[in-house]
Amino acid sequence: MPKIVIAIDGYSSCGKSTTAKAVAARMGYGYIDTGAMYRAVSLYFIQEKVSLSSHRDILMALENIHIAFKFNSRTGKNETCLNGLNVEDEIRKMYISNIVSEVSAIPEVRWAMVAQQQQMGRRRGVVMDGRDIGTKVFPDAEVKVFMTADTYTRARRRQQELLAKGELVNLDDIISNLEKRDHIDTTRAESPLVQAPDAMLLDTSYMTIEEQVDWVIELADRRLAELHRKRANKVLVK
Ligand code: DC
């Protein structure tokens, strides 16, 4: 069976990573959370007081940033490591969400992250979620999904997620953070968030996680069957 790339792009907090993680587990594929990579860069920039307006400082900082995902058998989760340290919990906090869109709009940051993501998925067999996977990182992805949900639903989901980690954040603050990030993500000059022409739209406003996962798996199964048929036809023609 050939292995494919499943690209899941879309707005913040519409269930991309939860869906992508579950799809990867069911298919026996790797999962790459590209948002976590931009969050790790943001954390490093804050810790090292890197000026976002200094081209030179940014390039120097990027040289010193090493991001990896390590599987934690205790939690059963892939955790983000920045220069060898587990930063999985830290990068999900609000102070990172407040600067990550600005950091991820910096062209040098994007070039460095896109190159690493392409390397991580070079053997295919991955589910990758982000904002530019189907348009920039893997424009040849066999399955492309563009996820969306209404802002209120997304904000409630984010609030629950933060609460589960002990961070109580006002709903209005989350809504304004989401709206600000949507604006920066969709209007930046470098790889803005747009639906790829060949991506399938998935509105998760009224869907459960299970329904979202089934929807993507069905799409992937159809695509795999199509590839299988094409290969078989080629063999017959030969
Ligand atoms: O998916 P997330 O909310 O963790 O992503 C954090 C930020 O990173 C988001 O505001 C936009 C940015 N991002 C991006 O620009 N490109 C990606 N491929 C993934 C995330």
PDB file of C-alpha atoms and ligand atoms in Angstrom, residues 12 16 33-36 38-39 92 100-101 104 110 130-133 158 181 185 188, ligand 1:
ATOM      1  CA  SER A  12      -7.043  28.245  15.080  1.00  0.00           C
ATOM      2  CA  LYS A  16      -7.160  20.349  13.589  1.00  0.00           C
ATOM      3  CA  ASP A  33       1.966  19.563  14.714  1.00  0.00           C
ATOM      4  CA  THR A  34       3.532  22.449  12.802  1.00  0.00           C
ATOM      5  CA  GLY A  35       1.826  25.052  15.017  1.00  0.00           C
ATOM      6  CA  ALA A  36       3.849  23.638  17.931  1.00  0.00           C
ATOM      7  CA  TYR A  38       6.050  28.109  15.600  1.00  0.00           C
ATOM      8  CA  ARG A  39       5.069  28.140  19.279  1.00  0.00           C
ATOM      9  CA  ARG A  92       0.217  26.120  24.907  1.00  0.00           C
ATOM     10  CA  VAL A 100       2.858  33.303  17.866  1.00  0.00           C
ATOM     11  CA  SER A 101       1.021  34.727  14.841  1.00  0.00           C
ATOM     12  CA  SER A 104       5.056  32.967  12.351  1.00  0.00           C
ATOM     13  CA  ARG A 110       8.732  30.375   7.926  1.00  0.00           C
ATOM     14  CA  GLY A 130      -1.026  23.852  10.208  1.00  0.00           C
ATOM     15  CA  ARG A 131      -1.867  26.803   8.000  1.00  0.00           C
ATOM     16  CA  ASP A 132       0.184  26.259   4.840  1.00  0.00           C
ATOM     17  CA  ILE A 133       0.652  22.501   4.585  1.00  0.00           C
ATOM     18  CA  ARG A 158      -9.981  26.705  23.474  1.00  0.00           C
ATOM     19  CA  ARG A 181      -4.616  35.518  14.959  1.00  0.00           C
ATOM     20  CA  ASP A 185      -2.656  34.381   9.574  1.00  0.00           C
ATOM     21  CA  ARG A 188       0.438  38.009   6.087  1.00  0.00           C
TER      22      ARG A 188
HETATM   23  O1   DC B   1      -2.132  25.558  15.353  1.00  0.00           O
HETATM   24  P1   DC B   1      -1.652  26.544  16.423  1.00  0.00           P
HETATM   25  O2   DC B   1      -2.759  27.409  16.974  1.00  0.00           O
HETATM   26  O3   DC B   1      -0.871  25.897  17.483  1.00  0.00           O
HETATM   27  O4   DC B   1      -0.667  27.509  15.629  1.00  0.00           O
HETATM   28  C1   DC B   1      -0.021  28.576  16.268  1.00  0.00           C
HETATM   29  C2   DC B   1       0.234  29.699  15.287  1.00  0.00           C
HETATM   30  O5   DC B   1       1.248  29.305  14.364  1.00  0.00           O
HETATM   31  C3   DC B   1      -0.962  30.172  14.470  1.00  0.00           C
HETATM   32  O6   DC B   1      -1.464  31.391  14.960  1.00  0.00           O
HETATM   33  C4   DC B   1      -0.420  30.354  13.077  1.00  0.00           C
HETATM   34  C5   DC B   1       0.939  29.762  13.077  1.00  0.00           C
HETATM   35  N1   DC B   1       1.109  28.668  12.130  1.00  0.00           N
HETATM   36  C6   DC B   1       1.494  28.971  10.862  1.00  0.00           C
HETATM   37  O7   DC B   1       1.616  30.127  10.513  1.00  0.00           O
HETATM   38  N2   DC B   1       1.758  27.973   9.966  1.00  0.00           N
HETATM   39  C7   DC B   1       1.609  26.699  10.319  1.00  0.00           C
HETATM   40  N3   DC B   1       1.887  25.743   9.424  1.00  0.00           N
HETATM   41  C8   DC B   1       1.187  26.361  11.617  1.00  0.00           C
HETATM   42  C9   DC B   1       0.934  27.382  12.510  1.00  0.00           C
END
